[in-house]
PDB file of C-alpha atoms and ligand atoms in Angstrom:
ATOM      1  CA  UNK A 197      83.928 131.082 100.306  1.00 87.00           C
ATOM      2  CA  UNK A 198      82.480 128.940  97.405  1.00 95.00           C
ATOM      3  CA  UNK A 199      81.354 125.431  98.545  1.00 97.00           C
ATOM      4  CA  UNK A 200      80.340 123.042  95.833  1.00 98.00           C
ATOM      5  CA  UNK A 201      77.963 120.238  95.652  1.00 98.00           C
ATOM      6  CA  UNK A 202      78.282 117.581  93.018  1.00 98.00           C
ATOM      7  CA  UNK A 203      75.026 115.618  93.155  1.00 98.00           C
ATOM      8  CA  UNK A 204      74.506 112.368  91.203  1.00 98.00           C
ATOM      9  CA  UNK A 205      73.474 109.094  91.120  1.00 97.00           C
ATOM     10  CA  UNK A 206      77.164 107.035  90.940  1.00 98.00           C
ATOM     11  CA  UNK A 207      75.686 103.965  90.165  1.00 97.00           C
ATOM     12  CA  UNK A 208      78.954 103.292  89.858  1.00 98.00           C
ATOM     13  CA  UNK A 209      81.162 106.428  90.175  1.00 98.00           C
ATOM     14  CA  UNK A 210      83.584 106.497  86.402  1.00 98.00           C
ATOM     15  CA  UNK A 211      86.601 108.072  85.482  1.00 97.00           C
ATOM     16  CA  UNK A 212      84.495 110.554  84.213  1.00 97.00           C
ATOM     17  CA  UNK A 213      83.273 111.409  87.505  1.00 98.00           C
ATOM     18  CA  UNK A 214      86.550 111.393  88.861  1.00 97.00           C
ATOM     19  CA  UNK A 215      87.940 113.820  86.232  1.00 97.00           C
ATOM     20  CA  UNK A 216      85.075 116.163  87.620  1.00 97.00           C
ATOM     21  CA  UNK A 217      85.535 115.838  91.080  1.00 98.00           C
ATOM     22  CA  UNK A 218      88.838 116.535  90.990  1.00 97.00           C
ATOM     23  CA  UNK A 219      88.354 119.311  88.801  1.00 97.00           C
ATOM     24  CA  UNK A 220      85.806 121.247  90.236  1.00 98.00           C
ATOM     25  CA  UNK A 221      87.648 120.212  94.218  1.00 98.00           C
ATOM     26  CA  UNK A 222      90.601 122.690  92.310  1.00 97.00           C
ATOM     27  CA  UNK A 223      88.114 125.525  91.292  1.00 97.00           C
ATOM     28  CA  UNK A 224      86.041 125.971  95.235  1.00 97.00           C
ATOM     29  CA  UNK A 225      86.880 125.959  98.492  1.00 97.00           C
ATOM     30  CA  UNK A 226      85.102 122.542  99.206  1.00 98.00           C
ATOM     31  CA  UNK A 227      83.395 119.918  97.449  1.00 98.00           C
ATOM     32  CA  UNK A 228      80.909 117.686  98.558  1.00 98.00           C
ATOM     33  CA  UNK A 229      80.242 114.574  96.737  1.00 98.00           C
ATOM     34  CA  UNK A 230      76.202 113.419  97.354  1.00 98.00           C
ATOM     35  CA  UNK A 231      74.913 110.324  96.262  1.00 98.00           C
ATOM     36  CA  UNK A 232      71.002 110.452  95.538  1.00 97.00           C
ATOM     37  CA  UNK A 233      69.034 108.146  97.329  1.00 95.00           C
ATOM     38  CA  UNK A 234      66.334 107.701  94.772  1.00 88.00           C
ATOM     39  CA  UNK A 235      63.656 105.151  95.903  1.00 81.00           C
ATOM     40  CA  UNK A 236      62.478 105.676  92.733  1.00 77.00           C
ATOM     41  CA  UNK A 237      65.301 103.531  90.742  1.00 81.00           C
ATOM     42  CA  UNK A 238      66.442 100.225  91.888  1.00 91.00           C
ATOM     43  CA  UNK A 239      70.355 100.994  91.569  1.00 95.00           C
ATOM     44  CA  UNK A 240      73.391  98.147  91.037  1.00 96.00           C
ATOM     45  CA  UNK A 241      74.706  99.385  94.561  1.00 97.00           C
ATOM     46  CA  UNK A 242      73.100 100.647  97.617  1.00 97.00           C
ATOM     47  CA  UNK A 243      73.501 104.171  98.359  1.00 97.00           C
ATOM     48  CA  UNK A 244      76.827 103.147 101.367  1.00 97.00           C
ATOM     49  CA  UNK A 245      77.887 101.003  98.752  1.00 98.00           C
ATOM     50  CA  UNK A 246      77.945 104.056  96.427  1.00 98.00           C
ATOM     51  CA  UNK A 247      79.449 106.493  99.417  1.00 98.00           C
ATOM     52  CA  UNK A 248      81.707 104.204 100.562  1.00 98.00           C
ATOM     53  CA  UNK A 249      83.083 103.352  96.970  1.00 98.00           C
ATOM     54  CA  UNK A 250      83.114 107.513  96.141  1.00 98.00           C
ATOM     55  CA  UNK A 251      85.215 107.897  99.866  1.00 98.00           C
ATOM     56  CA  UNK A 252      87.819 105.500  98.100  1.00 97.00           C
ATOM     57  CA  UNK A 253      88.294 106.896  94.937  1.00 97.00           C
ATOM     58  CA  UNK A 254      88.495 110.742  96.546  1.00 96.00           C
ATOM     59  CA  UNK A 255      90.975 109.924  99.754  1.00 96.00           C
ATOM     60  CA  UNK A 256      93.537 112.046  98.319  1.00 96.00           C
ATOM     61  CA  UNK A 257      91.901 115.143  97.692  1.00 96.00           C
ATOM     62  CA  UNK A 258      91.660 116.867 101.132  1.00 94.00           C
ATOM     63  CA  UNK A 259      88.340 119.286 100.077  1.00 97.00           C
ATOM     64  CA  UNK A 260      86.219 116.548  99.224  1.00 98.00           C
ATOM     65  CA  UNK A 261      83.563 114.908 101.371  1.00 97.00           C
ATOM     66  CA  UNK A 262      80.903 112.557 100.730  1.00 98.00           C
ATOM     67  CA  UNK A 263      77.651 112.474 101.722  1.00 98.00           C
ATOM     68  CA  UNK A 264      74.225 111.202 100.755  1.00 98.00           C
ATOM     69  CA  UNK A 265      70.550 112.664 100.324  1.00 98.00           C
ATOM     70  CA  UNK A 266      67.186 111.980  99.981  1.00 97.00           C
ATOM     71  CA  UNK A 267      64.390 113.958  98.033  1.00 97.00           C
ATOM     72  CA  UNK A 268      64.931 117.755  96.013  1.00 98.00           C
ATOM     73  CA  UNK A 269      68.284 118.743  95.880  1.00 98.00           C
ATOM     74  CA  UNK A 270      67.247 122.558  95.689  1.00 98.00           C
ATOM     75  CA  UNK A 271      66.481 121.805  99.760  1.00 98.00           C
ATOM     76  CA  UNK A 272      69.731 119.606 100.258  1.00 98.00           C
ATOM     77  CA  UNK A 273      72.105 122.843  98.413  1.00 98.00           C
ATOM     78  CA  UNK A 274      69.448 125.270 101.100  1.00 98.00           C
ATOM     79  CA  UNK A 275      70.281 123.133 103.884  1.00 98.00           C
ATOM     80  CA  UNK A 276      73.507 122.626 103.695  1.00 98.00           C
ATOM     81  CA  UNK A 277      74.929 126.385 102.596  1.00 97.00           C
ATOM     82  CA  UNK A 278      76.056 125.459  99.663  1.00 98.00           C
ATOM     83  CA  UNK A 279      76.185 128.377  96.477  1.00 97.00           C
ATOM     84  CA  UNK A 280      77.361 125.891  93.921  1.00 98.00           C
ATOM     85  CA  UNK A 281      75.759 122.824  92.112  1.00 98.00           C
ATOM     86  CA  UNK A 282      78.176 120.935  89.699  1.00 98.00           C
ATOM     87  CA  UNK A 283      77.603 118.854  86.807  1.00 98.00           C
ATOM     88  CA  UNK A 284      79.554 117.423  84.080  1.00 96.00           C
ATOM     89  CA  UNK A 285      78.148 117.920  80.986  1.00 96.00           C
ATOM     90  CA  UNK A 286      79.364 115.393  78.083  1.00 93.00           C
ATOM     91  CA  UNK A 287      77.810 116.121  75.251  1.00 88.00           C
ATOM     92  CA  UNK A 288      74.910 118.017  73.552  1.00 88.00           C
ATOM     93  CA  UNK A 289      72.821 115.149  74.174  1.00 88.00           C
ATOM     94  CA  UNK A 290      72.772 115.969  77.984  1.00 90.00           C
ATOM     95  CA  UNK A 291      72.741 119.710  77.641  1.00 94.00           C
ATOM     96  CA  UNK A 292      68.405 119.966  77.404  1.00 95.00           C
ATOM     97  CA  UNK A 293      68.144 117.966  80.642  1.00 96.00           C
ATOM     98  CA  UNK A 294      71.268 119.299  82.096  1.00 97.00           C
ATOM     99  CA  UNK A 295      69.816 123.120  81.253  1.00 97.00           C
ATOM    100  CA  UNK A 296      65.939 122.207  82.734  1.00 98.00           C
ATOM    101  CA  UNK A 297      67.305 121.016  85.684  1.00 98.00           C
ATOM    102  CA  UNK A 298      69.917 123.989  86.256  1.00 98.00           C
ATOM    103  CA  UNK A 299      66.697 126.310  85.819  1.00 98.00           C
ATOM    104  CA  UNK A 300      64.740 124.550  88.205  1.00 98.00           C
ATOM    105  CA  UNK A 301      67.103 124.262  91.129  1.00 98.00           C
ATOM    106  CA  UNK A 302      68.053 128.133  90.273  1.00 98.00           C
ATOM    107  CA  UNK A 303      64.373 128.941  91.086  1.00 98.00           C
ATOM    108  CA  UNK A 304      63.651 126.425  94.240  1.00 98.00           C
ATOM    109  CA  UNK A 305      67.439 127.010  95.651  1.00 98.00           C
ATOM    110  CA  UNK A 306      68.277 131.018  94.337  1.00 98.00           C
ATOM    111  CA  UNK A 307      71.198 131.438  96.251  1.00 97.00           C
ATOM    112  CA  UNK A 308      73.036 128.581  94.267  1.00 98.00           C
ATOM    113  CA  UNK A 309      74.424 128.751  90.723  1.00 98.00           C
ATOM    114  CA  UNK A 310      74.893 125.661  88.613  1.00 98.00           C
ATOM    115  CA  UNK A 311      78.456 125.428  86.897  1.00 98.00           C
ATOM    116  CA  UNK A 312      79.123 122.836  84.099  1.00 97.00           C
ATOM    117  CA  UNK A 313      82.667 121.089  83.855  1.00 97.00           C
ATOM    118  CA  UNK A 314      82.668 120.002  79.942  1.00 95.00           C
ATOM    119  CA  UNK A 315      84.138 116.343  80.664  1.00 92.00           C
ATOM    120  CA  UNK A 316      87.417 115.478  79.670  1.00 93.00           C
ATOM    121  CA  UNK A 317      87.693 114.129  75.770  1.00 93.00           C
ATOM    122  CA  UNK A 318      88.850 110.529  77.201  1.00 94.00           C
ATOM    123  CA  UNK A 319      85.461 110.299  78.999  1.00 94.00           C
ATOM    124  CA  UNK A 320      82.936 112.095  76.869  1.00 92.00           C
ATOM    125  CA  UNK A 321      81.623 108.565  76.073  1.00 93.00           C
ATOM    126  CA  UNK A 322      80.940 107.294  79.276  1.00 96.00           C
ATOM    127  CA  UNK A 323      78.588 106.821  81.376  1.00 96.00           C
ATOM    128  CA  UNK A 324      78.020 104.336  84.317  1.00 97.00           C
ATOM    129  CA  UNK A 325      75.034 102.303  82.334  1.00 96.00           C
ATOM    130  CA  UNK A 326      77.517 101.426  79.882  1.00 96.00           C
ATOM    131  CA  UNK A 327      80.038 100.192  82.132  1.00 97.00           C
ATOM    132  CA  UNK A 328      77.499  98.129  84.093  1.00 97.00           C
ATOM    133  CA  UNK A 329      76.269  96.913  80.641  1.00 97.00           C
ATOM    134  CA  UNK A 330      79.761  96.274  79.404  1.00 97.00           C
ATOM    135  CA  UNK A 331      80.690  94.086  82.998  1.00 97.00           C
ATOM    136  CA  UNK A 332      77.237  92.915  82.589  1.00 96.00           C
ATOM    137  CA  UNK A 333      78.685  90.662  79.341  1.00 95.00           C
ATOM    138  CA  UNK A 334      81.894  90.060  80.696  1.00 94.00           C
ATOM    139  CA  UNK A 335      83.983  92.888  79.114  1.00 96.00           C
ATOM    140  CA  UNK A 336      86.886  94.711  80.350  1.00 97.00           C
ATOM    141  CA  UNK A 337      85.828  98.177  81.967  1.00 97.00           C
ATOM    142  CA  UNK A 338      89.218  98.680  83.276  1.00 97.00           C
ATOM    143  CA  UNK A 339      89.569 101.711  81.100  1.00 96.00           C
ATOM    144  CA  UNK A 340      86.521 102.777  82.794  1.00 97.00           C
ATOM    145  CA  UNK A 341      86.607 102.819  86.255  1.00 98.00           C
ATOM    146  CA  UNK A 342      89.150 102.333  89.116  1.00 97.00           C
ATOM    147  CA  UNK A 343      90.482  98.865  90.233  1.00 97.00           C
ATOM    148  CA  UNK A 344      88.818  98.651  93.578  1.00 97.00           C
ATOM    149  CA  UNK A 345      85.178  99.637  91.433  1.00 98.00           C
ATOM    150  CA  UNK A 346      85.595  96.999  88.720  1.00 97.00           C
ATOM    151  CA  UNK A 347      86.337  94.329  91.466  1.00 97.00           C
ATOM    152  CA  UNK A 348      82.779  95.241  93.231  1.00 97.00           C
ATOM    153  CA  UNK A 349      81.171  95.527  89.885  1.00 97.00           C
ATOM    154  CA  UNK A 350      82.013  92.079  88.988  1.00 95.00           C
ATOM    155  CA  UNK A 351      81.095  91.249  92.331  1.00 96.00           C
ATOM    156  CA  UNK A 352      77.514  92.544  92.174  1.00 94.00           C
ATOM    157  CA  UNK A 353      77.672  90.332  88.804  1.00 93.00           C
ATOM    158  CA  UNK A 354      78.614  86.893  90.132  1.00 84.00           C
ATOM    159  CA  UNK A 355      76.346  86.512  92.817  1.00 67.00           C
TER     160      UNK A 355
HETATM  161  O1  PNS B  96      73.895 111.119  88.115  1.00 71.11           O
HETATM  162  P1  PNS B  96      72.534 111.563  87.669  1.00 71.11           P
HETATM  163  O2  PNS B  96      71.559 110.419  87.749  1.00 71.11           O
HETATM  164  O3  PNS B  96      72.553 112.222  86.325  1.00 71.11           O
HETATM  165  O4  PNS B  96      72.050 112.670  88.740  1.00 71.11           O
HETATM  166  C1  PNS B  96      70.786 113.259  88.645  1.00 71.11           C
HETATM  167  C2  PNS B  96      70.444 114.026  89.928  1.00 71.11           C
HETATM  168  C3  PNS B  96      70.561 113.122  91.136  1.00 71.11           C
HETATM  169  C4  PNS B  96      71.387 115.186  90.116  1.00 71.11           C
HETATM  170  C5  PNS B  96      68.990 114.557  89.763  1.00 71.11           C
HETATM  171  O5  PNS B  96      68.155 113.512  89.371  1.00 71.11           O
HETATM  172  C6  PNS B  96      68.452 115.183  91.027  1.00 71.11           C
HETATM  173  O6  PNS B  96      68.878 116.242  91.424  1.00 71.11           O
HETATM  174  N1  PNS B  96      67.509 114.479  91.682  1.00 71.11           N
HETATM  175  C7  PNS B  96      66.941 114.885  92.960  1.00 71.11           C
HETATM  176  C8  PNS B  96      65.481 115.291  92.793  1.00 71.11           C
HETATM  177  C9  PNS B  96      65.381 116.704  92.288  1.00 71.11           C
HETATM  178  O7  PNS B  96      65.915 117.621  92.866  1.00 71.11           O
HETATM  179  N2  PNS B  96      64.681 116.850  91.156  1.00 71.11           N
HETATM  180  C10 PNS B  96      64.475 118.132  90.551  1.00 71.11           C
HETATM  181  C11 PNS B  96      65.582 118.493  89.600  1.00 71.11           C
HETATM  182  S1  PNS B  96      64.858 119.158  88.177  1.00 71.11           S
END
């Protein structure tokens, strides 16, 4: 059995994320979703904000949880069983990090592989600072992110 863990920061979760998830859900057995909770960065939306908004946009794909996690997530992936660590990978730009961080986690967590999901054309720009930046000024991100995230984005923006 090949259970998958898709670790990230979702500050807020994209269409691009989305297009992963559901991806990678079709590839292993189960998927779980994580949300970092990185004291570290002060993030648009807590971390149940985050979990709760992930739980909405992934209702309808029956091998996906969420969850959330704190510190290295080499220990989370040792923890929790899991053999897989998925990330999307958008461009070249992200590959150096992308391939530093795969080598690391191979080395603290060995039993887990990292796979890459190329990201789907339509997203391969985006990226959740730009849609905060773009509601930030008042633009339309509805090409961006769901319905129920924009609303919450714009939200977070009026108060
Ligand atoms: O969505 P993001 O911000 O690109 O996700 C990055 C994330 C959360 C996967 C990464 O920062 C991470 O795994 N942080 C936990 C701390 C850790 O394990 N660091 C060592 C990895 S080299």
């Amino acid at each position: 059995m090949a259970h998958a863990l898709y670790p990230g920061s979702f500050d807020p979760v994209t269409y691009g994320h989305i297009d992963v998830i559901r991806r990678a859900s079709a590839l292993f057995d189960s998927l779980t979703v994580a949300v970092l909770n990185n004291g570290a960065k002060s993030p648009l939306f807590s971390v149940d904000e985050r979990v709760n908004m992930l739980q909405g946009v992934c209702h309808d794909i029956p091998n996906v949880k969420v969850d959330s996690f704190s510190g290295l997530t080499a220990d989370y992936v040792t923890l929790n069983g899991y053999n897989v660590i998925i990330r999307g990978l958008r461009a070249v730009t992200d590959f150096e990090y992308e391939l530093q961080m795969a080598q690391t986690n191979r080395k603290l967590a060995p039993d887990a592989d990292t796979v890459f999901l190329t990201t789907s054309l339509e997203y391969a720009y985006l990226s959740s600072t730009t849609v905060k930046e773009v509601a930030y000024f008042g633009g339309d991100i509805s090409k961006f992110v769901p319905r129920e995230v924009e609303e919450l984005i714009f939200k977070k923006f009026k108060k």
